[in-house]
Coordinates of N, CA and C in Angstrom, one line a residue:
X2 N 0.3 -1.8 6.2 CA -1.0 -1.2 5.9 C -2.1 -2.2 5.6
X3 N -1.9 -3.5 5.8 CA -3.0 -4.4 5.7 C -4.2 -4.1 6.6
X4 N -3.9 -3.4 7.7 CA -5.0 -3.1 8.6 C -5.5 -1.7 8.4
X5 N -5.1 -1.1 7.3 CA -5.7 0.3 6.9 C -7.2 0.1 6.6
X6 N -8.0 1.1 7.0 CA -9.4 1.0 6.8 C -9.8 0.7 5.4
X7 N -9.1 1.1 4.4 CA -9.4 0.7 3.0 C -9.5 -0.8 2.8
X8 N -8.5 -1.5 3.4 CA -8.4 -2.9 3.2 C -9.1 -3.7 4.2
X9 N -9.6 -3.1 5.2 CA -10.5 -3.8 6.1 C -11.9 -3.9 5.5
X10 N -12.2 -2.9 4.6 CA -13.5 -2.9 4.0 C -13.5 -3.9 2.8
X11 N -14.7 -4.5 2.6 CA -14.9 -5.4 1.5 C -14.6 -4.8 0.1
X12 N -15.0 -3.5 0.0 CA -14.7 -2.8 -1.3 C -13.2 -2.7 -1.6
X13 N -12.5 -2.3 -0.5 CA -11.0 -2.2 -0.7 C -10.3 -3.5 -1.1
X14 N -10.7 -4.5 -0.4 CA -10.1 -5.9 -0.7 C -10.5 -6.3 -2.1
X15 N -11.7 -6.0 -2.5 CA -12.2 -6.4 -3.9 C -11.4 -5.5 -4.9
X16 N -11.2 -4.3 -4.6 CA -10.5 -3.4 -5.6 C -9.0 -3.9 -5.7
X17 N -8.4 -4.3 -4.6 CA -7.1 -4.9 -4.7 C -7.1 -6.2 -5.5
X18 N -8.0 -7.0 -5.3 CA -8.1 -8.3 -6.0 C -8.3 -8.0 -7.5
X19 N -9.2 -7.0 -7.8 CA -9.4 -6.7 -9.3 C -8.1 -6.3 -9.9
X20 N -7.4 -5.4 -9.3 CA -6.1 -4.9 -9.9 C -5.1 -6.1 -10.1
X21 N -5.0 -6.9 -9.1 CA -4.0 -8.0 -9.2 C -4.5 -9.0 -10.3
X22 N -5.8 -9.3 -10.4 CA -6.4 -10.2 -11.4 C -6.2 -9.6 -12.8
X23 N -6.5 -8.3 -12.9 CA -6.3 -7.6 -14.2 C -4.9 -7.7 -14.7
X24 N -3.9 -7.4 -13.7 CA -2.5 -7.5 -14.1 C -2.1 -8.9 -14.6
X25 N -2.6 -9.9 -13.9 CA -2.2 -11.3 -14.2 C -2.8 -11.7 -15.6
X26 N -4.0 -11.1 -15.9 CA -4.6 -11.4 -17.2 C -3.9 -10.7 -18.3
X27 N -3.4 -9.5 -18.0 CA -2.7 -8.7 -19.0 C -1.3 -9.2 -19.2
X28 N -0.7 -9.8 -18.2 CA 0.7 -10.3 -18.3 C 0.7 -11.8 -17.8
X29 N 0.1 -12.7 -18.7 CA 0.1 -14.1 -18.2 C 1.4 -14.7 -18.1
X30 N 2.5 -14.2 -18.7 CA 3.8 -14.7 -18.6 C 4.4 -14.4 -17.2
X31 N 3.8 -13.4 -16.5 CA 4.2 -13.0 -15.2 C 3.2 -13.6 -14.2
X32 N 1.9 -13.4 -14.5 CA 0.9 -13.8 -13.5 C 0.9 -13.0 -12.3
X33 N 0.7 -13.6 -11.1 CA 0.8 -12.9 -9.8 C 2.0 -13.5 -9.1
X34 N 2.8 -12.7 -8.5 CA 3.9 -13.1 -7.6 C 3.8 -12.4 -6.3
X35 N 4.5 -12.9 -5.3 CA 4.4 -12.3 -4.0 C 5.0 -10.9 -4.1
X36 N 4.4 -10.1 -3.2 CA 4.8 -8.7 -3.0 C 4.1 -7.7 -4.0
X37 N 3.4 -8.2 -5.0 CA 2.7 -7.4 -5.9 C 1.5 -6.7 -5.1
X38 N 1.0 -7.5 -4.2 CA -0.2 -7.0 -3.4 C 0.2 -5.8 -2.6
X39 N 1.5 -5.7 -2.1 CA 1.9 -4.6 -1.3 C 2.0 -3.4 -2.2
X40 N 2.6 -3.5 -3.4 CA 2.7 -2.4 -4.3 C 1.3 -1.9 -4.7
X41 N 0.5 -2.8 -5.1 CA -0.9 -2.5 -5.6 C -1.7 -1.8 -4.4
X42 N -1.5 -2.4 -3.2 CA -2.2 -1.8 -2.1 C -1.8 -0.4 -1.8
X43 N -0.5 -0.2 -1.8 CA 0.1 1.1 -1.5 C -0.5 2.1 -2.6
X44 N -0.5 1.7 -3.8 CA -1.0 2.5 -4.9 C -2.5 2.9 -4.7
X45 N -3.2 1.9 -4.2 CA -4.7 2.2 -3.9 C -4.8 3.2 -2.8
X46 N -3.9 3.3 -1.9 CA -4.0 4.3 -0.9 C -3.8 5.7 -1.5
X47 N -3.1 5.8 -2.6 CA -2.8 7.1 -3.2 C -3.6 7.5 -4.4
X48 N -4.3 6.6 -5.0 CA -5.0 6.9 -6.3 C -6.2 6.0 -6.5
X49 N -7.0 6.3 -7.5 CA -8.2 5.5 -7.9 C -7.7 4.2 -8.5
X50 N -8.6 3.2 -8.4 CA -8.3 1.9 -8.8 C -7.7 1.8 -10.2
X51 N -8.4 2.4 -11.2 CA -7.9 2.3 -12.6 C -6.5 2.8 -12.7
X52 N -6.2 4.0 -12.1 CA -4.8 4.5 -12.2 C -3.9 3.7 -11.4
X53 N -4.3 3.1 -10.3 CA -3.4 2.2 -9.6 C -3.0 1.0 -10.4
X54 N -3.9 0.5 -11.2 CA -3.6 -0.6 -12.1 C -2.6 -0.2 -13.2
X55 N -2.8 1.0 -13.8 CA -1.9 1.5 -14.8 C -0.5 1.7 -14.2
X56 N -0.4 2.3 -13.1 CA 0.9 2.5 -12.5 C 1.6 1.2 -12.1
X57 N 0.8 0.3 -11.5 CA 1.4 -1.0 -11.2 C 2.0 -1.7 -12.5
X58 N 1.2 -1.6 -13.5 CA 1.6 -2.2 -14.8 C 2.9 -1.5 -15.3
X59 N 2.9 -0.2 -15.3 CA 4.1 0.5 -15.7 C 5.3 0.2 -14.8
X60 N 5.1 0.1 -13.5 CA 6.3 -0.2 -12.7 C 6.8 -1.5 -13.0
X61 N 6.0 -2.5 -13.0 CA 6.5 -3.9 -13.2 C 7.0 -4.2 -14.6
X62 N 6.3 -3.6 -15.6 CA 6.8 -3.9 -17.0 C 8.0 -3.1 -17.4
X63 N 8.1 -1.9 -16.8 CA 9.2 -1.0 -17.3 C 10.3 -0.6 -16.3
X64 N 9.9 -0.5 -15.1 CA 10.9 0.0 -14.1 C 11.6 -1.1 -13.3
X65 N 11.0 -2.3 -13.2 CA 11.6 -3.4 -12.5 C 11.4 -4.7 -13.3
X66 N 11.7 -4.6 -14.6 CA 11.6 -5.9 -15.4 C 12.5 -7.0 -14.9
X67 N 12.0 -8.1 -14.8 CA 12.7 -9.3 -14.3 C 12.6 -9.5 -12.8
X68 N 11.9 -8.6 -12.1 CA 11.7 -8.8 -10.7 C 10.6 -9.7 -10.4
X69 N 9.5 -9.6 -11.2 CA 8.3 -10.4 -10.9 C 8.2 -11.5 -12.0
X70 N 9.2 -12.3 -12.1 CA 9.1 -13.5 -12.9 C 9.6 -14.7 -12.1
X71 N 9.4 -15.9 -12.6 CA 9.7 -17.0 -11.8 C 11.2 -17.1 -11.3
X72 N 12.1 -16.7 -12.1 CA 13.5 -16.8 -11.7 C 14.0 -15.5 -11.0
X73 N 13.2 -14.4 -11.1 CA 13.6 -13.1 -10.5 C 15.0 -12.6 -10.9
X74 N 15.3 -12.8 -12.2 CA 16.6 -12.4 -12.7 C 17.0 -11.0 -12.5
X75 N 16.0 -10.1 -12.7 CA 16.3 -8.6 -12.5 C 16.6 -8.3 -11.0
X76 N 15.9 -9.0 -10.1 CA 16.2 -8.8 -8.7 C 17.5 -9.3 -8.3
X77 N 17.9 -10.5 -8.8 CA 19.2 -11.1 -8.5 C 20.3 -10.2 -9.1
X78 N 20.1 -9.7 -10.3 CA 21.2 -8.8 -10.9 C 21.4 -7.6 -10.0
X79 N 20.3 -7.0 -9.6 CA 20.4 -5.8 -8.7 C 21.0 -6.1 -7.4
X80 N 20.7 -7.3 -6.8 CA 21.3 -7.7 -5.6 C 22.8 -7.8 -5.7
X81 N 23.3 -8.3 -6.8 CA 24.8 -8.4 -7.1 C 25.4 -7.0 -7.1
X82 N 24.7 -6.1 -7.8 CA 25.3 -4.7 -7.9 C 25.3 -4.1 -6.6
X83 N 24.2 -4.2 -5.8 CA 24.1 -3.6 -4.5 C 25.2 -4.2 -3.6
X84 N 25.4 -5.5 -3.6 CA 26.4 -6.1 -2.8 C 27.8 -5.6 -3.1
X85 N 28.0 -5.4 -4.4 CA 29.3 -4.8 -4.8 C 29.5 -3.4 -4.3
X86 N 28.4 -2.6 -4.5 CA 28.5 -1.2 -4.1 C 28.7 -1.0 -2.6
X87 N 27.9 -1.8 -1.8 CA 28.0 -1.7 -0.4 C 29.4 -2.1 0.1
X88 N 30.0 -3.2 -0.6 CA 31.3 -3.6 -0.3 C 32.4 -2.5 -0.6
X89 N 32.1 -1.8 -1.6 CA 33.1 -0.7 -2.0 C 32.9 0.6 -1.2
X90 N 31.7 1.0 -1.0 CA 31.4 2.2 -0.3 C 31.2 2.1 1.2
X91 N 30.8 1.0 1.7 CA 30.6 0.8 3.1 C 31.2 -0.5 3.6
X92 N 32.6 -0.6 3.5 CA 33.2 -1.8 3.9 C 33.0 -2.2 5.4
X93 N 32.8 -1.2 6.2 CA 32.6 -1.5 7.6 C 31.3 -2.2 7.8
X94 N 30.3 -1.8 7.1 CA 29.0 -2.5 7.2 C 29.1 -3.9 6.6
X95 N 29.8 -4.1 5.5 CA 29.9 -5.4 5.0 C 30.6 -6.3 6.0
X96 N 31.7 -5.8 6.6 CA 32.4 -6.6 7.6 C 31.5 -7.0 8.8
X97 N 30.7 -6.0 9.3 CA 29.8 -6.2 10.4 C 28.8 -7.3 10.1
X98 N 28.2 -7.1 8.9 CA 27.2 -8.1 8.5 C 27.8 -9.5 8.4
X99 N 29.0 -9.6 7.9 CA 29.7 -10.9 7.8 C 29.9 -11.5 9.1
X100 N 30.4 -10.6 10.1 CA 30.7 -11.1 11.4 C 29.4 -11.7 12.1
X101 N 28.3 -11.1 11.9 CA 27.1 -11.6 12.6 C 26.3 -12.6 11.7
X102 N 26.9 -12.9 10.6 CA 26.3 -14.0 9.7 C 25.1 -13.6 9.0
X103 N 25.0 -12.4 8.5 CA 23.8 -12.0 7.8 C 24.2 -11.6 6.4
X104 N 23.6 -12.2 5.4 CA 23.8 -11.8 4.0 C 23.0 -10.6 3.7
X105 N 23.6 -9.6 2.9 CA 22.9 -8.4 2.6 C 21.6 -8.6 1.9
X106 N 21.5 -9.6 1.0 CA 20.3 -9.8 0.3 C 19.1 -10.2 1.2
X107 N 19.4 -10.7 2.4 CA 18.3 -11.1 3.3 C 17.6 -9.8 3.8
X108 N 18.3 -8.7 4.0 CA 17.7 -7.5 4.6 C 17.4 -6.4 3.6
X109 N 17.6 -6.7 2.3 CA 17.3 -5.7 1.3 C 16.2 -6.2 0.4

């Protein structure tokens, strides 16, 4: 969606920048990390700027804690669980990915 009309406009890009800047000021221990712009941008497609900021904050602080920090501990933990579950529930997929040399975490 980077080519969406909202983000082609100066106003849309500035709104996205304001949300990300406000989040990084509110959460200096997190700051800005990659992929936040995609979440914030998607939220801007659905709602007004202030609500998009509040939802972004809620998502990162409460629903995916540990994803957007320097060591990404929450993300790594979820990857371990996903890898285990896929191995248990979809062994054929695990075997296929192994045969073609692709780690599950690369595609999830």
